[in-house]
């Protein structure tokens, strides 16, 4: 199973200068709860934006076109086809976590989408590729309202979709 997992603002912003443009501990907790014990697939820029360190208790997969790229404690692949072959031989749950290039190349293979919708707008330089997802092909199966408190300043909703 391949699940796309991301947080975005009302305008589709998902990143700024290699980082998240907001602080939302509830979303980080949700991310950790979903991905721990599973595999995560990300692009090189996303991996480097996380400090170039593998997230613990997960299989970390980095997709890059650089044939010489190496990183500690991660599996490096150079094409989506290589990742799909790996997935076929290693049955587990995979989470596609960004960035835009990864979403663009791998979203057609997803069976589920987990989106954190942040009900605010931010300045950013990376957008979720809306043109890659026809939301008419997806059914919203669950919404979980996020809690706004002294640590989580922005209203947000966790949305889970299944492919129709």
PDB file of C-alpha atoms in Angstrom, residues 38-155:
ATOM      1  CA  UNK A  38       6.730   1.556   8.050  1.00  0.00           C
ATOM      2  CA  UNK A  39       8.681   2.885   5.070  1.00  0.00           C
ATOM      3  CA  UNK A  40       8.877   6.507   3.982  1.00  0.00           C
ATOM      4  CA  UNK A  41       9.752   7.656   0.471  1.00  0.00           C
ATOM      5  CA  UNK A  42      11.108  11.130  -0.116  1.00  0.00           C
ATOM      6  CA  UNK A  43      13.136  13.162  -2.528  1.00  0.00           C
ATOM      7  CA  UNK A  44      16.699  14.252  -1.866  1.00  0.00           C
ATOM      8  CA  UNK A  45      15.718  17.840  -1.040  1.00  0.00           C
ATOM      9  CA  UNK A  46      13.159  16.672   1.516  1.00  0.00           C
ATOM     10  CA  UNK A  47      15.741  14.365   3.086  1.00  0.00           C
ATOM     11  CA  UNK A  48      18.315  17.134   3.229  1.00  0.00           C
ATOM     12  CA  UNK A  49      15.720  19.521   4.677  1.00  0.00           C
ATOM     13  CA  UNK A  50      15.282  17.056   7.557  1.00  0.00           C
ATOM     14  CA  UNK A  51      18.954  17.420   8.403  1.00  0.00           C
ATOM     15  CA  UNK A  52      20.166  14.535   6.218  1.00  0.00           C
ATOM     16  CA  UNK A  53      19.377  11.999   8.892  1.00  0.00           C
ATOM     17  CA  UNK A  54      17.181   8.949   8.622  1.00  0.00           C
ATOM     18  CA  UNK A  55      14.042   9.024  10.726  1.00  0.00           C
ATOM     19  CA  UNK A  56      14.185   6.266  13.348  1.00  0.00           C
ATOM     20  CA  UNK A  57      12.080   3.117  13.273  1.00  0.00           C
ATOM     21  CA  UNK A  58      11.302   3.466   9.577  1.00  0.00           C
ATOM     22  CA  UNK A  59      12.785   2.286   6.313  1.00  0.00           C
ATOM     23  CA  UNK A  60      13.979   5.565   4.757  1.00  0.00           C
ATOM     24  CA  UNK A  61      13.978   5.676   0.952  1.00  0.00           C
ATOM     25  CA  UNK A  62      15.417   8.604  -0.992  1.00  0.00           C
ATOM     26  CA  UNK A  63      14.753   9.126  -4.691  1.00  0.00           C
ATOM     27  CA  UNK A  64      17.327  11.184  -6.562  1.00  0.00           C
ATOM     28  CA  UNK A  65      18.528  11.487 -10.136  1.00  0.00           C
ATOM     29  CA  UNK A  66      22.122  11.901  -8.904  1.00  0.00           C
ATOM     30  CA  UNK A  67      23.768   8.526  -9.658  1.00  0.00           C
ATOM     31  CA  UNK A  68      26.503   9.148  -7.073  1.00  0.00           C
ATOM     32  CA  UNK A  69      24.281  10.230  -4.185  1.00  0.00           C
ATOM     33  CA  UNK A  70      24.768   8.338  -0.939  1.00  0.00           C
ATOM     34  CA  UNK A  71      23.421   8.878   2.552  1.00  0.00           C
ATOM     35  CA  UNK A  72      23.765   7.039   5.817  1.00  0.00           C
ATOM     36  CA  UNK A  73      20.983   4.656   6.878  1.00  0.00           C
ATOM     37  CA  UNK A  74      18.821   5.204   3.779  1.00  0.00           C
ATOM     38  CA  UNK A  75      18.061   3.260   0.636  1.00  0.00           C
ATOM     39  CA  UNK A  76      18.810   5.360  -2.442  1.00  0.00           C
ATOM     40  CA  UNK A  77      16.945   4.825  -5.705  1.00  0.00           C
ATOM     41  CA  UNK A  78      17.205   6.735  -8.959  1.00  0.00           C
ATOM     42  CA  UNK A  79      13.881   6.111 -10.681  1.00  0.00           C
ATOM     43  CA  UNK A  80      10.294   5.570  -9.569  1.00  0.00           C
ATOM     44  CA  UNK A  81      10.435   2.188 -11.354  1.00  0.00           C
ATOM     45  CA  UNK A  82      13.245   1.062  -9.038  1.00  0.00           C
ATOM     46  CA  UNK A  83      11.145   1.994  -6.021  1.00  0.00           C
ATOM     47  CA  UNK A  84       8.092   0.192  -7.400  1.00  0.00           C
ATOM     48  CA  UNK A  85      10.206  -2.949  -7.992  1.00  0.00           C
ATOM     49  CA  UNK A  86      11.490  -2.738  -4.422  1.00  0.00           C
ATOM     50  CA  UNK A  87       7.948  -2.300  -3.101  1.00  0.00           C
ATOM     51  CA  UNK A  88       6.754  -5.339  -5.019  1.00  0.00           C
ATOM     52  CA  UNK A  89       9.395  -7.496  -3.324  1.00  0.00           C
ATOM     53  CA  UNK A  90       9.017  -5.975   0.153  1.00  0.00           C
ATOM     54  CA  UNK A  91       5.352  -5.987   1.089  1.00  0.00           C
ATOM     55  CA  UNK A  92       4.618  -3.311   3.660  1.00  0.00           C
ATOM     56  CA  UNK A  93       3.016   0.099   3.998  1.00  0.00           C
ATOM     57  CA  UNK A  94       4.855   2.942   2.285  1.00  0.00           C
ATOM     58  CA  UNK A  95       4.345   6.628   2.896  1.00  0.00           C
ATOM     59  CA  UNK A  96       5.167   9.152   0.208  1.00  0.00           C
ATOM     60  CA  UNK A  97       6.241  12.280   2.121  1.00  0.00           C
ATOM     61  CA  UNK A  98       7.460  14.727  -0.526  1.00  0.00           C
ATOM     62  CA  UNK A  99       8.513  16.947  -2.064  1.00  0.00           C
ATOM     63  CA  UNK A 100       6.808  18.079  -5.222  1.00  0.00           C
ATOM     64  CA  UNK A 101       8.865  15.937  -7.622  1.00  0.00           C
ATOM     65  CA  UNK A 102       8.202  12.778  -5.632  1.00  0.00           C
ATOM     66  CA  UNK A 103       4.501  13.518  -5.433  1.00  0.00           C
ATOM     67  CA  UNK A 104       4.432  14.251  -9.153  1.00  0.00           C
ATOM     68  CA  UNK A 105       6.109  10.948 -10.078  1.00  0.00           C
ATOM     69  CA  UNK A 106       4.554   8.603  -7.504  1.00  0.00           C
ATOM     70  CA  UNK A 107       1.000   9.861  -6.801  1.00  0.00           C
ATOM     71  CA  UNK A 108      -0.512   7.745  -9.597  1.00  0.00           C
ATOM     72  CA  UNK A 109       0.463   4.638  -7.583  1.00  0.00           C
ATOM     73  CA  UNK A 110      -1.114   5.766  -4.303  1.00  0.00           C
ATOM     74  CA  UNK A 111      -4.184   4.071  -2.877  1.00  0.00           C
ATOM     75  CA  UNK A 112      -4.680   6.526  -0.013  1.00  0.00           C
ATOM     76  CA  UNK A 113      -4.052  10.200   0.699  1.00  0.00           C
ATOM     77  CA  UNK A 114      -3.518  11.606   4.194  1.00  0.00           C
ATOM     78  CA  UNK A 115      -3.613  15.390   4.066  1.00  0.00           C
ATOM     79  CA  UNK A 116      -3.283  17.813   6.932  1.00  0.00           C
ATOM     80  CA  UNK A 117      -5.129  20.910   5.809  1.00  0.00           C
ATOM     81  CA  UNK A 118      -3.888  23.943   7.698  1.00  0.00           C
ATOM     82  CA  UNK A 119      -6.565  26.613   7.684  1.00  0.00           C
ATOM     83  CA  UNK A 120      -4.159  29.519   7.242  1.00  0.00           C
ATOM     84  CA  UNK A 121      -1.878  30.875   4.533  1.00  0.00           C
ATOM     85  CA  UNK A 122       1.902  31.028   4.552  1.00  0.00           C
ATOM     86  CA  UNK A 123       4.679  32.242   2.312  1.00  0.00           C
ATOM     87  CA  UNK A 124       6.467  29.349   0.670  1.00  0.00           C
ATOM     88  CA  UNK A 125       8.410  28.239  -2.368  1.00  0.00           C
ATOM     89  CA  UNK A 126       7.139  24.666  -2.674  1.00  0.00           C
ATOM     90  CA  UNK A 127       3.544  23.804  -3.577  1.00  0.00           C
ATOM     91  CA  UNK A 128       1.691  20.519  -3.576  1.00  0.00           C
ATOM     92  CA  UNK A 129       1.228  19.559  -7.267  1.00  0.00           C
ATOM     93  CA  UNK A 130      -2.555  19.853  -7.458  1.00  0.00           C
ATOM     94  CA  UNK A 131      -2.503  19.024 -11.158  1.00  0.00           C
ATOM     95  CA  UNK A 132      -1.381  15.485 -10.271  1.00  0.00           C
ATOM     96  CA  UNK A 133      -4.462  14.637  -8.218  1.00  0.00           C
ATOM     97  CA  UNK A 134      -7.997  14.696  -9.529  1.00  0.00           C
ATOM     98  CA  UNK A 135      -9.928  14.830  -6.265  1.00  0.00           C
ATOM     99  CA  UNK A 136     -12.972  13.411  -8.084  1.00  0.00           C
ATOM    100  CA  UNK A 137     -11.059  10.104  -8.087  1.00  0.00           C
ATOM    101  CA  UNK A 138     -10.812  10.104  -4.284  1.00  0.00           C
ATOM    102  CA  UNK A 139     -13.371   9.626  -1.537  1.00  0.00           C
ATOM    103  CA  UNK A 140     -12.960  11.451   1.757  1.00  0.00           C
ATOM    104  CA  UNK A 141     -13.363   8.680   4.343  1.00  0.00           C
ATOM    105  CA  UNK A 142     -12.412  10.419   7.565  1.00  0.00           C
ATOM    106  CA  UNK A 143     -11.797  13.882   8.953  1.00  0.00           C
ATOM    107  CA  UNK A 144     -10.240  14.553  12.321  1.00  0.00           C
ATOM    108  CA  UNK A 145     -10.315  18.114  13.600  1.00  0.00           C
ATOM    109  CA  UNK A 146      -6.973  19.249  14.966  1.00  0.00           C
ATOM    110  CA  UNK A 147      -6.781  20.851  18.368  1.00  0.00           C
ATOM    111  CA  UNK A 148      -5.717  24.484  18.557  1.00  0.00           C
ATOM    112  CA  UNK A 149      -3.870  25.280  21.769  1.00  0.00           C
ATOM    113  CA  UNK A 150      -0.831  27.147  23.063  1.00  0.00           C
ATOM    114  CA  UNK A 151       1.516  24.929  20.998  1.00  0.00           C
ATOM    115  CA  UNK A 152      -0.684  24.496  17.923  1.00  0.00           C
ATOM    116  CA  UNK A 153      -1.654  27.982  16.835  1.00  0.00           C
ATOM    117  CA  UNK A 154      -3.330  27.135  13.519  1.00  0.00           C
ATOM    118  CA  UNK A 155      -6.688  25.505  12.918  1.00  0.00           C
TER     119      UNK A 155
END
